[in-house]
Coordinates of C-alpha atoms in Angstrom, one line a residue:
M1 CA -13.1 2.4 -17.8
T2 CA -12.4 -1.1 -18.8
D3 CA -13.5 -4.2 -16.9
T4 CA -10.4 -6.3 -17.0
A5 CA -10.4 -7.5 -13.4
L6 CA -9.2 -11.0 -12.9
P7 CA -11.5 -13.7 -11.4
P8 CA -11.8 -13.4 -7.6
S9 CA -9.2 -16.0 -6.7
L10 CA -5.7 -16.0 -5.3
V11 CA -2.6 -17.3 -7.1
S12 CA -0.8 -20.0 -5.1
H13 CA 2.8 -20.9 -5.8
P14 CA 5.0 -23.5 -4.0
D15 CA 7.2 -20.7 -2.8
N16 CA 4.3 -18.6 -1.9
P17 CA 1.3 -20.7 -0.8
V18 CA -2.1 -19.1 0.1
P19 CA -2.5 -19.0 3.9
E20 CA -5.2 -21.4 5.0
G21 CA -8.7 -20.1 5.6
A22 CA -8.8 -17.4 2.9
R23 CA -12.2 -15.9 2.0
V24 CA -11.9 -14.3 -1.4
G25 CA -14.3 -12.3 -3.6
R26 CA -15.1 -9.1 -5.4
F27 CA -17.1 -6.1 -4.2
A28 CA -18.2 -2.9 -5.9
A29 CA -16.9 0.4 -4.6
E30 CA -19.4 3.3 -4.2
D31 CA -18.8 4.3 -7.8
G32 CA -19.2 0.8 -9.2
V33 CA -15.5 -0.1 -9.7
A34 CA -15.0 -3.9 -9.0
L35 CA -12.3 -4.6 -6.4
R36 CA -10.8 -8.0 -5.4
Y37 CA -10.6 -8.6 -1.7
A38 CA -9.5 -11.4 0.7
Y39 CA -9.7 -11.9 4.4
W40 CA -8.5 -14.4 7.0
L41 CA -9.7 -14.9 10.5
R42 CA -7.1 -15.3 13.3
S43 CA -5.2 -18.6 13.5
D44 CA -3.5 -18.5 16.9
G45 CA -3.3 -16.6 20.1
P46 CA -5.9 -14.4 21.8
H47 CA -8.4 -12.3 19.9
R48 CA -6.8 -9.0 19.0
G49 CA -9.0 -7.5 16.3
T50 CA -8.3 -7.0 12.6
I51 CA -5.5 -5.7 10.5
C52 CA -6.6 -3.8 7.4
L53 CA -3.6 -4.2 5.0
L54 CA -3.2 -1.4 2.4
H55 CA -0.7 -2.0 -0.4
G56 CA 1.5 0.2 -2.3
R57 CA 1.4 1.1 -6.0
T58 CA 1.8 -1.9 -8.3
E59 CA 1.2 -4.4 -5.5
F60 CA -1.3 -7.2 -5.0
I61 CA -2.7 -9.4 -2.3
E62 CA -0.4 -12.4 -3.0
K63 CA 2.7 -10.4 -2.2
Y64 CA 1.8 -10.2 1.4
F65 CA 1.0 -13.9 2.2
E66 CA 4.0 -14.2 4.6
T67 CA 3.1 -11.0 6.4
I68 CA -0.5 -12.0 6.6
A69 CA 0.6 -15.3 8.3
D70 CA 2.7 -13.3 10.7
F71 CA -0.2 -11.1 11.8
R72 CA -2.5 -14.1 12.2
K73 CA 0.0 -15.9 14.5
R74 CA -0.3 -12.8 16.7
G75 CA -4.1 -13.3 17.1
F76 CA -5.2 -10.8 14.4
A77 CA -7.7 -11.4 11.6
V78 CA -6.4 -9.8 8.3
A79 CA -8.4 -8.1 5.6
T80 CA -7.0 -6.6 2.4
F81 CA -7.9 -5.7 -1.2
D82 CA -6.4 -4.6 -4.4
W83 CA -6.7 -0.9 -5.2
R84 CA -8.6 0.1 -8.3
G85 CA -6.4 -0.1 -11.4
Q86 CA -4.0 -2.8 -10.1
G87 CA -3.7 -6.4 -8.9
G88 CA -6.9 -8.4 -9.4
S89 CA -9.2 -5.3 -9.4
Q90 CA -10.7 -3.5 -12.3
R91 CA -8.3 -1.7 -14.6
L92 CA -9.2 1.9 -15.5
A93 CA -7.1 2.8 -18.6
R94 CA -7.1 1.6 -22.2
N95 CA -3.8 0.0 -21.5
P96 CA -4.3 -2.4 -18.6
L97 CA -0.6 -2.3 -17.7
L98 CA -0.8 1.4 -17.0
G99 CA -0.9 2.6 -13.4
Y100 CA -3.9 4.9 -13.5
V101 CA -6.4 6.7 -11.3
D102 CA -8.6 9.7 -12.0
R103 CA -8.2 11.3 -8.6
F104 CA -6.4 10.3 -5.4
E105 CA -9.7 10.6 -3.6
D106 CA -10.8 7.5 -5.5
Y107 CA -8.5 5.5 -3.3
W108 CA -10.5 6.9 -0.3
V109 CA -13.7 5.7 -2.1
D110 CA -12.0 2.2 -2.3
L111 CA -11.1 2.2 1.3
K112 CA -14.4 3.4 2.8
S113 CA -16.3 1.0 0.5
F114 CA -14.1 -1.9 1.7
H115 CA -14.6 -0.8 5.3
R116 CA -18.4 -0.8 4.9
S117 CA -18.8 -3.9 2.6
V118 CA -16.2 -6.3 4.0
L119 CA -14.3 -5.1 7.1
L120 CA -17.2 -4.2 9.4
P121 CA -19.6 -7.1 8.5
D122 CA -17.0 -9.9 8.2
T123 CA -14.1 -9.2 10.6
P124 CA -13.9 -8.5 14.3
P125 CA -13.0 -5.1 15.9
P126 CA -10.9 -3.3 16.8
Y127 CA -9.4 -2.3 13.4
Y128 CA -5.8 -1.3 12.8
A129 CA -4.5 0.0 9.4
V130 CA -1.2 -1.2 8.2
G131 CA -0.2 0.7 5.0
H132 CA 2.8 0.5 2.8
S133 CA 4.0 3.3 0.6
M134 CA 1.0 4.6 -1.4
G135 CA -1.2 2.7 1.1
G136 CA 0.3 4.7 3.9
L137 CA -0.5 8.0 2.2
V138 CA -4.1 6.8 1.7
A139 CA -4.3 5.7 5.4
L140 CA -3.1 9.2 6.5
H141 CA -5.7 11.0 4.4
A142 CA -8.4 8.5 5.7
A143 CA -7.4 9.4 9.3
V144 CA -8.1 13.1 8.5
R145 CA -11.4 12.3 7.0
D146 CA -12.7 9.7 9.5
R147 CA -10.9 9.4 12.9
M148 CA -13.2 6.6 13.9
M149 CA -12.3 4.2 11.0
F150 CA -9.2 2.8 12.7
D151 CA -7.8 2.7 16.2
R152 CA -4.1 3.0 15.1
L153 CA -2.0 3.4 11.9
F154 CA 1.2 1.5 11.3
L155 CA 2.9 2.8 8.2
S156 CA 5.8 1.3 6.2
A157 CA 7.8 3.8 4.1
P158 CA 4.7 6.0 3.5
M159 CA 4.7 7.8 0.1
L160 CA 4.9 11.4 1.4
G161 CA 7.5 12.8 -0.9
L162 CA 10.0 11.9 -3.6
D163 CA 13.7 12.7 -3.8
R164 CA 15.6 14.1 -6.8
Q165 CA 12.6 16.0 -8.1
R166 CA 13.3 18.8 -10.6
L167 CA 10.1 20.6 -9.5
S168 CA 8.3 20.7 -6.2
L169 CA 5.4 18.4 -5.5
R170 CA 3.0 21.3 -6.3
G171 CA 4.9 22.3 -9.4
T172 CA 4.9 18.7 -10.7
A173 CA 1.2 18.4 -9.9
R174 CA 0.4 21.5 -11.9
L175 CA 2.5 20.4 -14.9
A176 CA 0.7 17.0 -14.9
D177 CA -2.7 18.8 -14.6
A178 CA -1.8 20.8 -17.7
L179 CA -0.9 17.7 -19.6
C180 CA -4.2 16.1 -18.6
F181 CA -6.1 19.2 -19.8
F182 CA -4.5 18.7 -23.2
G183 CA -5.5 15.0 -23.3
A184 CA -2.3 13.4 -22.2
G185 CA -3.6 11.9 -19.0
Q186 CA -3.1 8.3 -20.1
L187 CA 0.5 8.7 -21.3
P188 CA 3.0 6.7 -19.2
V189 CA 5.6 8.5 -17.1
G190 CA 9.1 7.2 -16.6
R191 CA 11.9 5.6 -18.7
R192 CA 11.2 2.9 -21.2
S193 CA 14.3 1.2 -19.9
E194 CA 12.8 0.6 -16.5
R195 CA 12.6 -3.2 -16.3
P196 CA 9.8 -5.2 -14.6
P197 CA 10.8 -7.4 -11.6
S198 CA 12.9 -10.4 -12.8
E199 CA 15.9 -12.4 -11.6
R200 CA 18.2 -10.3 -13.8
A201 CA 16.8 -7.1 -12.3
F202 CA 17.4 -8.1 -8.7
A203 CA 21.0 -6.8 -8.4
N204 CA 20.0 -3.1 -8.9
N205 CA 16.5 -3.2 -7.5
P206 CA 15.5 -0.5 -5.0
L207 CA 12.9 -2.6 -3.1
T208 CA 14.6 -5.3 -1.0
S209 CA 18.0 -6.9 -0.3
D210 CA 16.3 -10.3 0.1
F211 CA 16.6 -12.4 -3.1
R212 CA 14.1 -15.1 -2.0
R213 CA 11.4 -12.6 -1.1
Y214 CA 12.0 -10.6 -4.3
M215 CA 11.8 -13.7 -6.5
R216 CA 8.6 -14.8 -4.7
S217 CA 6.8 -11.8 -6.3
V218 CA 8.4 -12.5 -9.6
K219 CA 7.1 -16.1 -9.6
V220 CA 3.6 -15.0 -8.8
L221 CA 3.6 -12.6 -11.7
E222 CA 5.0 -15.3 -14.0
A223 CA 2.1 -17.5 -12.9
E224 CA -0.5 -14.7 -13.4
P225 CA 0.8 -11.9 -15.6
G226 CA -2.6 -10.2 -15.3
L227 CA -1.6 -9.0 -11.8
A228 CA 1.1 -6.7 -13.1
I229 CA 1.1 -3.1 -13.8
G230 CA 3.9 -0.9 -15.2
R231 CA 4.6 2.7 -15.4
P232 CA 2.2 5.3 -13.9
A233 CA 0.1 7.5 -16.1
V234 CA 0.3 11.3 -16.1
R235 CA -3.1 11.4 -14.4
W236 CA -1.9 9.2 -11.6
V237 CA 1.2 11.4 -11.1
A238 CA -1.1 14.5 -10.9
A239 CA -3.3 12.8 -8.3
A240 CA -0.4 11.5 -6.2
M241 CA 1.5 14.8 -6.3
H242 CA -1.5 16.7 -5.1
A243 CA -2.1 14.2 -2.2
M244 CA 1.6 14.3 -1.1
D245 CA 1.6 18.1 -1.3
Q246 CA -1.5 18.3 0.9
A247 CA 0.2 16.0 3.5
G248 CA 3.0 18.5 3.6
T249 CA 0.9 21.5 4.6
D250 CA 1.0 23.0 8.0
S251 CA -2.5 21.9 8.9
F252 CA -2.2 18.3 7.9
P253 CA -0.1 16.9 10.9
V254 CA -2.4 18.3 13.5
A255 CA -5.5 17.0 11.6
V256 CA -4.3 13.4 12.1
K257 CA -5.7 12.5 15.5
I258 CA -5.2 8.7 15.4
P259 CA -2.1 7.2 17.1
T260 CA 0.4 6.6 14.2
L261 CA 3.8 5.0 13.8
M262 CA 5.7 5.5 10.6
L263 CA 8.7 3.4 9.7
A264 CA 11.2 5.0 7.3
A265 CA 13.8 3.0 5.4
A266 CA 17.3 4.3 5.7
R267 CA 18.2 3.2 2.2
D268 CA 14.9 4.1 0.5
S269 CA 15.4 5.5 -3.0
V270 CA 11.7 5.2 -3.9
V271 CA 10.1 7.6 -1.5
S272 CA 11.7 10.4 0.6
T273 CA 12.8 9.3 4.1
V274 CA 13.5 12.9 5.1
T275 CA 9.9 13.8 4.3
T276 CA 8.6 11.0 6.6
E277 CA 10.9 12.2 9.4
R278 CA 9.7 15.7 9.0
L279 CA 6.0 14.7 9.3
G280 CA 6.8 12.4 12.3
L281 CA 8.3 15.4 14.1
R282 CA 5.3 17.5 13.5
M283 CA 2.5 15.1 14.3
R284 CA 0.8 15.4 17.7
T285 CA -0.4 11.8 17.8
G286 CA 2.4 10.2 15.7
R287 CA 6.0 9.5 15.5
H288 CA 8.5 7.9 13.2
V289 CA 11.3 5.3 13.5
L290 CA 14.2 5.0 11.0
V291 CA 15.1 1.4 10.1
P292 CA 18.8 1.1 9.4
A293 CA 20.0 -0.6 6.2
A294 CA 16.5 -1.1 4.9
R295 CA 15.3 -0.5 1.3
H296 CA 11.8 0.5 0.4
E297 CA 9.8 -2.7 1.0
L298 CA 10.3 -3.2 4.7
F299 CA 7.9 -6.2 4.9
M300 CA 9.9 -7.9 2.1
E301 CA 13.3 -7.2 3.5
A302 CA 15.9 -9.6 4.9
D303 CA 15.1 -11.4 8.1
A304 CA 17.2 -9.1 10.4
I305 CA 15.5 -6.0 9.1
R306 CA 12.1 -7.6 9.0
A307 CA 12.5 -8.6 12.6
Q308 CA 12.9 -5.0 13.5
V309 CA 9.7 -4.1 11.6
L310 CA 7.7 -6.8 13.3
A311 CA 9.1 -5.8 16.7
A312 CA 7.9 -2.2 16.1
F313 CA 4.5 -3.6 15.1
D314 CA 4.3 -5.6 18.3
A315 CA 5.2 -2.7 20.5
F316 CA 2.8 -0.3 18.8
I317 CA -0.1 -2.6 17.8
T318 CA 0.0 -6.1 19.4
T319 CA 0.7 -5.0 23.0
Q320 CA -2.0 -2.3 22.7
S321 CA -4.7 -4.5 21.4
R322 CA -7.2 -6.5 23.4

């Protein structure tokens, strides 16, 4: 484990200013990993509780400033943090650009440590989880482990499956486990030709159709390259595949007892929209909505698509809050 976490501050850019009132710091997870966090109390409207914002793989707090402002205008406080191994939190691999985690359960350690150390003492109840991609998968597993942690889950393109896989999730997990056994856990997975976000890469990007929001993240990484991570490690693949496979078992949907709304992106090429739809049909306390024309990063999409996402949030969270 390498302590390469950035100082506990937020990167401000003219195109992406830090929302006023930020409280920023670092806290130690139960196993000692240093994680960067930030929270904002509500800015307008009636008191509605706190949104716990859970990012996807490779993401960082700064990417969600616009969305944080949207939640605060609705009367919510917002609390968020960078997962271990990415953003401004402690990196875990010899190569700090490698996406790495020992076990997917370590993200649960991050979340419950954040809940105990920051969310409960510093922000008002009730608590609602908003999770994107990998953060959505963590939120679902958290709901199975502790049904009292959040009142509701609102998930954006949750990472429940992958399309165009040669092997099943379980088969890929076993292959990755075997590679880890032989010492290859920190080898990167994916093509060397995969390019990091840049203006040139926008045309073929799978994340968003909105150039301005895409470039906002690019400019943050240009200002602070230390926030970036690249390809995932074999060990991360093993951990993620096992977690997605578990979410696909017959017992998982009925074990989620928290009201849940999952948004699936119709043009998602990062995670499997079909898998999200299948889980939504099998959950007793949850459902799914397909967002037309949307790519993977629903909160970073064009205004018309993003308006649908926020309308779904309002119907499911805002109107149900205090």
